Coordinates of C-alpha atoms in Angstrom, one line a residue:
M1 CA 106.7 144.2 130.7
A2 CA 104.6 145.7 128.0
V3 CA 106.0 148.6 126.2
M4 CA 104.0 151.8 126.3
G5 CA 102.0 152.3 123.2
D6 CA 102.0 148.7 122.2
P7 CA 98.9 147.9 120.3
S8 CA 98.5 144.7 122.2
D9 CA 97.5 146.7 125.3
E10 CA 94.4 148.0 123.5
G11 CA 92.8 144.5 123.6
F12 CA 92.6 143.8 119.8
D13 CA 94.9 142.5 117.1
D14 CA 94.4 143.4 113.4
C15 CA 97.1 141.1 112.1
F16 CA 95.1 138.0 110.9
P17 CA 95.8 135.6 108.1
L18 CA 93.7 136.2 104.7
R19 CA 91.2 133.4 103.9
T20 CA 89.3 132.8 100.6
P21 CA 85.5 132.8 101.2
P22 CA 83.5 129.7 100.1
P23 CA 81.6 130.0 96.8
S24 CA 78.0 131.4 97.0
A25 CA 75.2 128.9 96.9
S26 CA 72.9 131.4 95.0
K27 CA 75.5 131.9 92.2
S28 CA 76.0 128.2 91.7
K29 CA 72.2 127.8 91.5
A30 CA 71.9 130.6 88.9
A31 CA 74.6 129.0 86.8
K32 CA 72.9 125.6 87.0
S33 CA 69.6 127.3 86.2
S34 CA 70.9 129.1 83.1
T35 CA 72.6 126.0 81.9
A36 CA 69.3 124.1 82.3
L37 CA 67.3 126.9 80.6
A38 CA 69.7 126.8 77.6
A39 CA 69.4 123.1 77.4
E40 CA 65.6 123.3 77.6
S41 CA 65.5 126.0 74.9
Q42 CA 67.7 123.9 72.7
A43 CA 65.5 120.9 73.3
M44 CA 62.3 122.9 72.5
E45 CA 63.9 124.4 69.4
S46 CA 64.8 120.9 68.2
L47 CA 61.3 119.7 69.0
A48 CA 59.8 122.7 67.1
Q49 CA 62.0 121.9 64.1
A50 CA 61.0 118.2 64.2
L51 CA 57.3 119.1 64.5
Q52 CA 57.6 121.5 61.6
K53 CA 59.1 118.8 59.4
S54 CA 56.9 116.0 60.4
A55 CA 53.6 117.3 61.8
T56 CA 50.8 119.0 59.9
P57 CA 50.1 122.7 60.4
Q58 CA 46.9 121.8 62.2
A59 CA 48.9 119.6 64.6
C60 CA 51.3 122.4 65.3
T61 CA 48.5 124.8 65.9
H62 CA 46.8 122.4 68.4
L63 CA 50.1 121.9 70.2
A64 CA 50.7 125.7 70.4
L65 CA 47.2 126.3 71.8
A66 CA 47.7 123.4 74.3
L67 CA 51.0 124.9 75.5
L68 CA 49.4 128.4 75.8
A69 CA 46.6 127.0 77.9
R70 CA 49.1 125.9 80.5
V71 CA 51.3 129.0 80.5
P72 CA 50.8 131.4 83.5
A73 CA 49.2 134.8 82.8
A74 CA 52.5 136.7 83.3
M75 CA 54.1 134.6 80.6
L76 CA 51.1 135.1 78.4
R77 CA 51.7 138.8 78.4
L78 CA 55.2 138.3 77.2
A79 CA 54.0 135.9 74.5
M80 CA 51.4 138.4 73.3
Q81 CA 54.0 141.2 73.1
E82 CA 56.2 138.9 71.0
L83 CA 53.2 137.9 68.8
D84 CA 52.2 141.6 68.4
R85 CA 55.8 142.5 67.3
R86 CA 55.8 139.8 64.7
L87 CA 52.3 140.3 63.4
R88 CA 51.7 144.0 63.5
R89 CA 54.4 145.4 61.3
D90 CA 54.3 149.0 60.2
F91 CA 54.2 148.7 56.4
V92 CA 55.2 152.4 56.1
D93 CA 58.5 151.5 57.8
V94 CA 59.3 148.3 55.8
L95 CA 57.7 149.0 52.3
P96 CA 58.8 151.3 49.6
M97 CA 57.0 154.7 49.3
D98 CA 55.2 153.8 46.1
I99 CA 53.7 150.6 47.6
S100 CA 52.7 152.5 50.7
L101 CA 50.9 155.1 48.6
R102 CA 49.2 152.4 46.6
I103 CA 47.9 150.8 49.8
L104 CA 46.5 154.1 51.1
E105 CA 44.7 154.7 47.8
F106 CA 42.2 152.1 48.9
L107 CA 41.2 154.1 52.0
P108 CA 38.6 156.9 51.7
A109 CA 40.2 160.2 51.2
V110 CA 38.5 161.6 54.3
D111 CA 40.1 158.9 56.5
V112 CA 43.5 159.6 55.0
A113 CA 43.2 163.3 55.8
R114 CA 41.6 162.9 59.3
N115 CA 43.1 159.7 60.7
V116 CA 46.1 158.4 58.8
A117 CA 48.0 161.6 58.9
L118 CA 47.7 161.6 62.8
V119 CA 49.3 158.1 63.4
S120 CA 52.9 159.2 63.3
R121 CA 55.3 161.5 61.6
Q122 CA 56.1 158.9 59.0
W123 CA 52.4 158.3 58.3
H124 CA 51.8 162.0 58.1
A125 CA 54.6 162.3 55.5
V126 CA 53.0 159.6 53.4
A127 CA 49.5 160.9 53.8
T128 CA 50.5 164.4 52.6
Q129 CA 52.2 163.1 49.4
Q130 CA 50.9 165.0 46.4
H131 CA 51.0 161.8 44.3
L132 CA 48.5 160.1 46.7
W133 CA 46.1 163.0 46.4
Q134 CA 46.5 163.2 42.7
R135 CA 45.4 159.5 42.5
H136 CA 42.4 160.2 44.9
F137 CA 41.5 163.2 42.7
R138 CA 41.5 161.2 39.5
A139 CA 39.7 158.2 41.1
Q140 CA 36.7 160.5 41.6
G141 CA 36.6 161.1 37.8
W142 CA 37.6 164.8 38.3
R143 CA 39.8 166.6 35.8
L144 CA 41.9 169.7 36.3
D145 CA 42.0 172.5 33.7
D146 CA 45.8 172.7 33.2
E147 CA 45.7 176.1 31.5
R148 CA 43.7 177.7 34.2
W149 CA 45.9 176.2 36.9
K150 CA 49.0 177.7 35.2
M151 CA 47.2 181.1 35.3
Y152 CA 46.3 180.7 38.9
C153 CA 49.9 179.7 39.9
S154 CA 51.3 182.5 37.8
F155 CA 49.4 185.1 39.6
S156 CA 50.6 183.8 43.0
C157 CA 54.2 184.1 41.7
I158 CA 53.9 187.8 40.8
S159 CA 55.8 189.9 43.3
D160 CA 54.2 192.6 45.3
T161 CA 56.1 195.2 43.3
D162 CA 54.8 193.8 40.0
R163 CA 51.3 193.7 41.4
A164 CA 51.5 197.4 42.3
L165 CA 52.9 198.3 38.8
L166 CA 50.3 196.1 37.1
H167 CA 47.5 197.7 39.1
R168 CA 48.7 201.2 38.2
S169 CA 49.1 200.2 34.5
A170 CA 45.6 198.8 34.4
T171 CA 44.2 201.9 36.0
Q172 CA 46.0 204.2 33.6
I173 CA 44.9 202.2 30.6
A174 CA 41.3 202.4 31.8
S175 CA 41.7 206.2 32.2
A176 CA 43.3 206.5 28.8
F177 CA 40.4 204.7 27.1
T178 CA 38.0 207.2 28.5
T179 CA 39.8 210.1 26.8
A180 CA 41.6 208.6 23.8
S181 CA 40.8 209.3 20.2
P182 CA 41.4 206.6 17.5
G183 CA 44.6 208.4 16.3
T184 CA 46.2 208.6 19.7
L185 CA 45.1 205.1 20.8
A186 CA 46.4 203.3 17.8
P187 CA 50.1 203.8 18.4
A188 CA 49.7 202.6 22.0
I189 CA 48.5 199.1 20.9
A190 CA 50.1 198.9 17.5
S191 CA 52.0 195.7 16.7
R192 CA 50.8 194.1 19.9
R193 CA 48.1 191.7 20.9
S194 CA 44.6 193.2 21.2
M195 CA 43.3 194.4 24.5
Y196 CA 40.8 191.6 24.3
A197 CA 43.7 189.1 24.3
L198 CA 45.2 190.9 27.3
H199 CA 41.8 190.8 28.9
R200 CA 41.5 187.0 28.5
E201 CA 45.1 186.4 29.7
F202 CA 45.2 188.8 32.6
A203 CA 41.7 189.6 33.8
S204 CA 40.7 186.0 34.2
L205 CA 44.0 185.4 36.0
Y206 CA 43.4 188.3 38.5
A207 CA 39.8 187.1 39.0
L208 CA 41.1 183.9 40.6
E209 CA 42.8 185.8 43.4
A210 CA 41.1 185.0 46.6
D211 CA 41.6 188.3 48.4
G212 CA 39.4 190.3 46.1
S213 CA 42.1 192.5 44.6
P214 CA 40.8 195.4 42.5
L215 CA 43.1 194.4 39.6
M216 CA 40.3 192.5 37.9
G217 CA 38.0 195.4 38.1
S218 CA 40.6 197.8 36.7
L219 CA 41.5 195.7 33.7
A220 CA 38.0 194.6 32.9
A221 CA 37.0 198.3 33.0
A222 CA 39.8 199.0 30.5
L223 CA 38.2 196.5 28.2
A224 CA 34.6 197.4 28.7
L225 CA 34.7 201.2 28.9
P226 CA 32.7 203.1 26.2
M227 CA 34.6 205.0 23.6
P228 CA 34.1 208.8 23.5
W229 CA 35.0 209.8 20.0
R230 CA 31.7 208.5 18.5
T231 CA 28.2 209.4 19.7
P232 CA 25.0 207.6 18.8
S233 CA 22.9 209.2 16.2
P234 CA 19.7 210.5 17.7
K235 CA 17.9 209.1 14.7
S236 CA 19.3 205.6 15.0
S237 CA 17.0 202.8 16.1
S238 CA 17.9 200.1 18.4
S239 CA 15.7 197.7 16.5
S240 CA 17.5 198.2 13.2
P241 CA 18.7 194.9 11.8
Q242 CA 22.4 194.0 12.2
T243 CA 22.9 196.9 14.6
C244 CA 25.7 196.2 17.1
I245 CA 26.3 198.3 20.2
I246 CA 30.0 197.7 21.0
R247 CA 31.5 198.0 24.5
D248 CA 34.7 196.2 23.6
P249 CA 37.6 198.6 22.6
A250 CA 39.5 195.6 21.2
S251 CA 36.7 195.1 18.7
L252 CA 37.1 198.6 17.3
S253 CA 39.4 197.6 14.4
R254 CA 37.0 194.8 13.4
F255 CA 34.2 197.3 12.5
S256 CA 35.8 199.1 9.6
G257 CA 34.5 198.8 6.1
P258 CA 31.2 199.4 4.2
N259 CA 27.8 198.1 5.1
R260 CA 28.5 197.9 8.8
H261 CA 26.1 199.7 11.0
V262 CA 28.0 200.2 14.3
R263 CA 26.6 202.2 17.1
F264 CA 28.8 203.1 20.1
C265 CA 27.5 204.0 23.5
M266 CA 29.7 206.6 24.9
S267 CA 30.1 209.5 27.3
S268 CA 31.7 212.8 26.3
S269 CA 35.1 213.5 27.7
S270 CA 38.2 215.6 26.9
Y271 CA 41.3 214.3 25.1
P272 CA 44.0 213.8 23.9
P273 CA 45.6 211.4 26.4
Q274 CA 49.4 210.8 26.8
P275 CA 50.1 208.0 24.4
Q276 CA 53.7 207.2 25.5
P277 CA 52.8 206.3 29.1
L278 CA 49.9 204.2 27.7
A279 CA 52.3 202.4 25.3
R280 CA 54.7 201.7 28.1
N281 CA 51.8 200.4 30.3
V282 CA 50.6 198.0 27.6
Q283 CA 54.2 196.9 27.1
H284 CA 54.5 196.2 30.8
L285 CA 51.4 194.1 30.8
H286 CA 52.9 192.0 28.0
S287 CA 56.2 191.6 29.7
L288 CA 54.8 190.1 32.9
P289 CA 53.8 186.7 31.5
A290 CA 57.4 185.9 30.5
R291 CA 58.5 186.8 34.1
R292 CA 56.0 184.5 35.8
Q293 CA 56.9 181.1 37.1
S294 CA 54.8 178.0 37.4
K295 CA 54.6 175.6 40.3
P296 CA 53.4 172.0 40.8
V297 CA 49.7 171.3 41.4
D298 CA 48.7 171.3 45.0
W299 CA 46.6 168.2 44.6
R300 CA 45.7 168.0 48.3
G301 CA 44.5 171.5 48.4
V302 CA 42.5 171.2 45.1
Y303 CA 40.9 167.9 46.4
A304 CA 40.0 169.6 49.7
E305 CA 38.3 172.5 48.0
H306 CA 36.4 170.4 45.6
H307 CA 35.3 168.1 48.5
Q308 CA 34.0 171.3 50.2
L309 CA 32.3 172.4 47.0
L310 CA 30.3 169.1 46.9
A311 CA 29.3 169.7 50.5
N312 CA 28.2 173.2 49.7
W313 CA 25.9 171.8 47.0
R314 CA 24.4 169.2 49.4
E315 CA 23.9 171.7 52.3
G316 CA 22.9 174.8 50.2
R317 CA 25.9 176.9 51.3
C318 CA 26.2 179.6 48.6
R319 CA 26.4 183.3 47.8
V320 CA 23.7 184.8 45.6
D321 CA 24.6 187.7 43.3
R322 CA 21.9 189.4 41.4
W323 CA 22.1 192.1 38.7
E324 CA 18.9 194.1 38.4
S325 CA 17.8 195.5 35.1
A326 CA 20.3 193.5 33.0
H327 CA 17.8 194.3 30.2
P328 CA 15.0 196.9 30.2
E329 CA 12.5 194.0 29.7
S330 CA 12.0 190.3 30.5
I331 CA 15.0 188.0 29.9
Y332 CA 14.0 184.8 28.2
C333 CA 17.2 182.9 27.7
V334 CA 20.8 182.8 29.1
Q335 CA 24.0 180.9 28.4
F336 CA 27.4 180.9 30.0
G337 CA 30.5 178.9 29.5
R338 CA 34.1 178.3 30.8
D339 CA 35.3 181.5 29.1
N340 CA 33.1 183.4 31.6
R341 CA 31.1 185.0 28.8
V342 CA 27.4 185.3 29.5
Y343 CA 24.8 185.7 26.7
T344 CA 21.3 186.9 27.5
G345 CA 18.3 187.3 25.1
S346 CA 15.4 189.6 26.0
R347 CA 11.9 190.8 25.1
D348 CA 13.7 194.1 24.2
H349 CA 14.7 192.4 20.9
T350 CA 18.4 192.4 21.8
V351 CA 21.2 190.0 22.9
R352 CA 23.7 191.2 25.4
L353 CA 27.2 189.8 25.9
W354 CA 28.7 190.0 29.4
H355 CA 32.0 189.1 31.0
L356 CA 31.5 187.4 34.4
S357 CA 34.4 187.5 36.8
E358 CA 35.6 184.2 38.3
T359 CA 34.5 185.3 41.7
G360 CA 31.1 186.1 40.4
S361 CA 31.1 189.5 42.1
Q362 CA 31.5 191.5 38.9
I363 CA 29.7 191.4 35.6
T364 CA 30.8 193.7 32.7
Q365 CA 28.7 194.3 29.6
L366 CA 30.8 193.7 26.4
A367 CA 28.3 194.3 23.6
T368 CA 24.6 194.5 22.7
L369 CA 23.5 192.8 19.5
A370 CA 20.3 194.1 17.9
G371 CA 19.3 192.0 14.9
H372 CA 15.7 190.9 15.6
T373 CA 12.4 192.8 15.4
G374 CA 10.8 190.5 18.1
S375 CA 11.6 189.0 21.4
V376 CA 14.8 186.9 21.6
L377 CA 13.4 183.6 22.9
T378 CA 16.4 181.2 22.5
L379 CA 20.1 181.2 21.8
Q380 CA 23.2 179.1 21.8
A381 CA 26.9 180.2 21.3
D382 CA 30.3 178.6 20.9
D383 CA 33.7 180.2 20.5
T384 CA 33.0 181.8 17.1
T385 CA 29.3 181.7 16.5
L386 CA 26.1 182.8 18.2
V387 CA 22.7 181.6 16.9
T388 CA 19.5 183.4 18.1
G389 CA 15.8 182.6 17.6
S390 CA 13.0 185.1 17.9
S391 CA 9.3 185.7 18.0
D392 CA 9.8 187.4 14.6
A393 CA 10.0 183.9 13.1
T394 CA 13.7 184.3 12.2
V395 CA 17.0 182.7 13.2
C396 CA 20.1 184.9 13.1
V397 CA 23.5 183.3 12.8
W398 CA 26.1 185.8 14.2
D399 CA 29.8 185.9 13.6
L400 CA 31.3 186.8 17.1
A401 CA 34.5 188.0 15.5
T402 CA 32.6 190.9 13.8
C403 CA 29.3 190.8 15.8
T404 CA 27.4 190.8 12.5
V405 CA 24.7 188.5 11.1
R406 CA 26.1 186.0 8.7
R407 CA 22.9 184.2 7.9
R408 CA 19.2 184.7 8.5
L409 CA 16.9 181.7 8.5
Q410 CA 13.1 181.7 8.3
H411 CA 10.2 179.9 10.1
A412 CA 6.5 180.3 9.6
D413 CA 6.0 181.3 13.3
A414 CA 8.0 182.2 16.4
V415 CA 11.2 180.2 17.0
L416 CA 10.9 178.8 20.5
S417 CA 14.1 176.7 20.8
L418 CA 17.3 175.8 18.9
R419 CA 20.4 173.7 19.3
F420 CA 23.4 173.1 17.2
S421 CA 26.4 170.7 17.0
D422 CA 29.4 170.7 14.7
K423 CA 27.2 169.2 11.9
W424 CA 23.6 170.2 12.5
L425 CA 21.5 173.3 13.5
V426 CA 18.0 172.3 14.6
T427 CA 15.3 174.9 15.1
A428 CA 11.9 174.4 16.7
S429 CA 8.9 176.7 16.2
K430 CA 5.4 177.5 17.2
D431 CA 4.6 176.4 13.6
R432 CA 4.9 172.7 14.9
M433 CA 7.9 172.0 12.7
L434 CA 11.5 171.0 13.4
H435 CA 13.8 172.3 10.7
V436 CA 17.3 170.8 10.3
W437 CA 20.1 172.9 8.7
R438 CA 23.7 171.8 7.7
R439 CA 26.3 173.9 9.4
D440 CA 29.0 172.5 7.2
C441 CA 27.2 173.7 4.1
D442 CA 26.7 177.3 5.2
Y443 CA 23.5 176.5 7.0
A444 CA 21.7 175.0 3.9
H445 CA 18.3 173.6 4.8
A446 CA 18.6 169.8 5.0
F447 CA 15.1 168.6 5.9
A448 CA 12.1 169.1 8.2
L449 CA 10.6 166.8 10.8
P450 CA 6.8 167.0 11.2
G451 CA 5.1 165.0 14.0
H452 CA 4.0 167.2 16.8
A453 CA 0.4 168.4 17.0
V454 CA 1.1 171.9 18.6
A455 CA 4.0 174.2 19.3
I456 CA 7.4 172.6 20.0
N457 CA 8.6 174.3 23.2
A458 CA 12.1 172.8 23.7
I459 CA 14.7 170.6 22.0
S460 CA 18.1 169.1 22.9
L461 CA 20.7 167.7 20.6
H462 CA 23.4 165.1 21.2
G463 CA 25.3 163.8 18.2
D464 CA 22.6 162.6 15.7
M465 CA 20.0 162.1 18.4
L466 CA 17.5 164.9 18.9
V467 CA 14.8 165.2 21.6
S468 CA 11.8 167.5 21.2
A469 CA 9.1 168.5 23.7
S470 CA 5.7 169.9 22.8
G471 CA 2.6 171.3 24.2
D472 CA 0.8 168.2 22.9
R473 CA 2.1 166.4 26.1
T474 CA 4.6 164.3 24.2
I475 CA 8.4 164.0 24.0
K476 CA 9.9 162.6 20.8
L477 CA 13.3 161.1 20.3
W478 CA 14.6 161.4 16.7
D479 CA 17.5 159.9 14.8
L480 CA 18.7 162.6 12.4
G481 CA 20.7 160.1 10.4
S482 CA 17.7 158.1 9.4
R483 CA 15.2 161.0 9.8
T484 CA 12.9 158.8 11.9
C485 CA 11.2 159.0 15.3
V486 CA 12.7 156.4 17.6
H487 CA 10.5 156.9 20.7
T488 CA 7.4 158.9 21.7
L489 CA 7.1 159.5 25.5
D490 CA 3.7 160.5 26.6
E491 CA 3.3 160.1 30.4
H492 CA 3.0 163.9 31.1
T493 CA -0.6 164.9 31.7
R494 CA -0.1 168.5 30.4
G495 CA 2.2 170.2 27.9
V496 CA 5.9 169.7 28.2
A497 CA 7.7 173.0 28.6
T498 CA 11.4 172.0 28.9
L499 CA 13.9 169.2 28.7
D500 CA 17.6 168.3 28.9
F501 CA 19.3 165.4 27.2
D502 CA 22.9 163.9 27.6
G503 CA 22.7 161.0 25.2
V504 CA 21.4 158.5 27.7
H505 CA 18.9 160.2 29.9
I506 CA 16.2 162.8 29.3
V507 CA 14.9 165.1 32.1
S508 CA 11.7 166.9 31.3
G509 CA 9.5 169.5 33.1
S510 CA 5.8 170.2 32.4
S511 CA 2.8 172.3 33.0
D512 CA 1.6 169.4 35.2
R513 CA 4.3 170.6 37.7
S514 CA 6.2 167.4 37.6
I515 CA 9.8 166.4 36.6
R516 CA 10.3 163.1 34.9
I517 CA 13.6 161.2 34.2
W518 CA 13.6 159.0 31.2
N519 CA 15.9 156.4 29.8
A520 CA 16.4 157.5 26.2
L521 CA 17.6 154.0 25.1
T522 CA 14.5 152.2 26.3
G523 CA 11.9 155.0 26.4
V524 CA 11.0 154.1 30.0
C525 CA 10.3 156.7 32.6
E526 CA 12.7 155.7 35.5
R527 CA 11.6 158.3 38.0
T528 CA 8.9 160.9 38.5
I529 CA 9.1 163.9 40.9
A530 CA 5.4 164.7 41.3
N531 CA 4.5 168.3 42.4
A532 CA 8.1 169.3 42.0
H533 CA 7.0 173.0 41.9
A534 CA 3.8 174.9 42.7
D535 CA 3.5 176.1 39.1
L536 CA 4.7 175.2 35.6
V537 CA 8.3 173.8 35.4
R538 CA 9.8 176.1 32.8
T539 CA 13.5 175.1 32.8
V540 CA 15.5 172.0 33.8
A541 CA 19.2 171.0 33.6
F542 CA 21.0 168.0 35.0
S543 CA 24.4 166.3 35.5
R544 CA 24.8 162.6 36.2
A545 CA 28.4 163.1 37.2
M546 CA 27.3 165.6 39.9
D547 CA 24.1 163.6 40.6
V548 CA 21.9 166.7 40.5
V549 CA 18.9 168.1 38.6
V550 CA 18.3 171.8 38.8
S551 CA 14.8 173.2 37.9
G552 CA 13.3 176.7 37.7
S553 CA 9.6 177.5 37.7
Y554 CA 6.9 180.1 37.3
D555 CA 6.5 179.8 41.1
E556 CA 9.7 182.0 41.3
T557 CA 11.9 179.3 42.9
I558 CA 14.9 177.3 41.9
K559 CA 15.3 173.8 43.3
V560 CA 18.2 171.3 43.3
W561 CA 17.3 167.6 43.3
S562 CA 19.2 164.3 43.5
F563 CA 19.3 162.7 40.0
S564 CA 19.7 159.2 41.5
T565 CA 16.9 159.4 44.1
G566 CA 14.7 162.3 43.2
A567 CA 15.1 163.8 46.7
L568 CA 15.0 167.5 47.1
I569 CA 18.5 168.8 48.1
H570 CA 17.8 172.5 48.4
K571 CA 15.2 175.2 47.5
F572 CA 16.1 178.8 46.7
R573 CA 13.2 181.2 47.2
N574 CA 14.6 184.7 46.9
V575 CA 16.8 184.4 43.9
H576 CA 14.1 186.0 41.6
T577 CA 11.0 188.0 42.2
S578 CA 9.1 186.7 39.2
R579 CA 8.9 183.8 36.9
V580 CA 12.2 181.9 36.2
F581 CA 12.6 181.4 32.4
K582 CA 16.0 179.8 31.9
L583 CA 18.9 178.5 33.9
M584 CA 22.2 176.7 33.3
F585 CA 24.8 175.4 35.8
D586 CA 28.3 174.0 36.1
R587 CA 30.3 172.6 39.0
T588 CA 30.4 175.9 40.9
R589 CA 27.3 178.0 40.1
I590 CA 23.8 178.3 38.7
V591 CA 23.1 181.2 36.4
S592 CA 19.4 182.1 35.8
C593 CA 17.3 184.8 34.2
S594 CA 13.7 185.8 34.8
H595 CA 10.7 187.9 34.0
D596 CA 12.0 190.4 36.6
R597 CA 14.7 191.5 34.1
S598 CA 17.5 190.3 36.3
V599 CA 20.4 187.8 36.0
S600 CA 21.2 185.9 39.1
I601 CA 24.1 183.7 40.0
I602 CA 24.0 181.1 42.8
D603 CA 27.7 180.6 43.6
F604 CA 28.8 177.5 45.6
A605 CA 32.5 178.3 45.4
A606 CA 32.5 181.9 46.5
D607 CA 35.4 181.2 48.9
L608 CA 37.0 178.3 47.0
P609 CA 39.0 179.7 44.1
R610 CA 40.7 176.4 43.3
A611 CA 37.4 174.7 42.9
R612 CA 36.8 176.6 39.7
L613 CA 39.9 175.0 38.1
L614 CA 38.1 171.8 37.3
L615 CA 36.8 170.8 33.9

């Protein structure tokens, strides 16, 4: 009888013997398959090694192609992934940085900036390396003015506190100069550099600031303010020879001594000032340079701004600044250079010296030189010397340190053009003569070059090679060493009014309204721009490096042309309201003067401060 609760009454029994299951058929198949695959791979590897040793590369290539032709599409994708991994290697990952930079040098800079930097973080790090952009910069033939870069960087390193102190110092100095007498001013600047040296060091520096700080205006005003303790004599004549109207306080000490007729333009004001604060302010200005720090060149930023500058030239994007009534009468000649000094000569018999701010928004008159009794028709200046030619048939050689006439040279008629180099001074006149003077012999007369039939309107000098343009419709190339005429160019149909020469090419403008580009070595006219203007082409200048020719005309326009093609790039109509007499240009701006008595500046770098740092 079954016992109550016995599990056997429930109809099942969980006590069964344990048995080992038979091996799975799928596992045995997988093991056999992997063994067979390993054997096949080993056999294929051995075959590949044998083929590599015995077969030619062509045979191996044919075999690989034959095998790929028989591989399923799914397997082809795997093969392509493997080939892509082997062939497309990221050189930035595997190569040293210097080699990667060298490779990227061969790409256009625009592609490096716009595309390469977007590939990955590693590529972006390489594409923004300053060494790479320095090499791209120099590959374009561009050069940076190291001194101006240091000044630019120094200003950015001045603290806000120093900027405020400096602005207050410059303002107080400007105020002191309006009230100071010679006795009270002298202690303030004694045993220190002149205010002019301060002006060159600081004012140019502040002018580079992009945000238009008033510091430049304050310090330039301190330099250019008239002095109140002298008043012009009512009997003095502005046409008196060797008269100099000074607006540069730093030049005051240079005008002591006999036989110096110095006339100051001033406004009456009360004095004395407070000399001790002024002395402390000047001392503070001198202490700042030692506290400034420099920083490395931002080659990428400089390259980008210069690239934008070139685009501005091509597309005519610019700002035009115009100073009305720079002289009381027509302005016939103008020159400006990297020191931001502008020289203008006028029908009012005077030459005026100006300081132009880096931004081009301010122009400050420094001095007025009155040494001629006729219109100043031509001039040229370097760091120490200014030479002017006039309708009074004289040439004045000015010493810029004292603003006095060192030498006075004579022609038989109006002097229409002049140029000088380290060795020569050449003057051209309405008397049809070219006179050559030796600068290294105190401007002793060396020889004359006759040959033109009428007035010589323009000349250009490069080394010992001289080019002259005349109303007789010819251009002559002279060798000053042998005193001979090398070429006579006579394709203009009317008088030649202007020319420019760089040693290899000559660009000329004429009354026939055309511009011609000549090869000075062969005497061949390489390009003619017919009907370049609607009237006489009065002034031309060109740069092969920039690939531009700039011309000004009696039709009141200024035009920019391509030197290589002769195509018109841009035309400026409203820069002047009358005949354009003279223009010059550099990488960033065109400066011109006109019959309308104004000086105009076409500025292509108005919002690109670092673009002005190039040589």
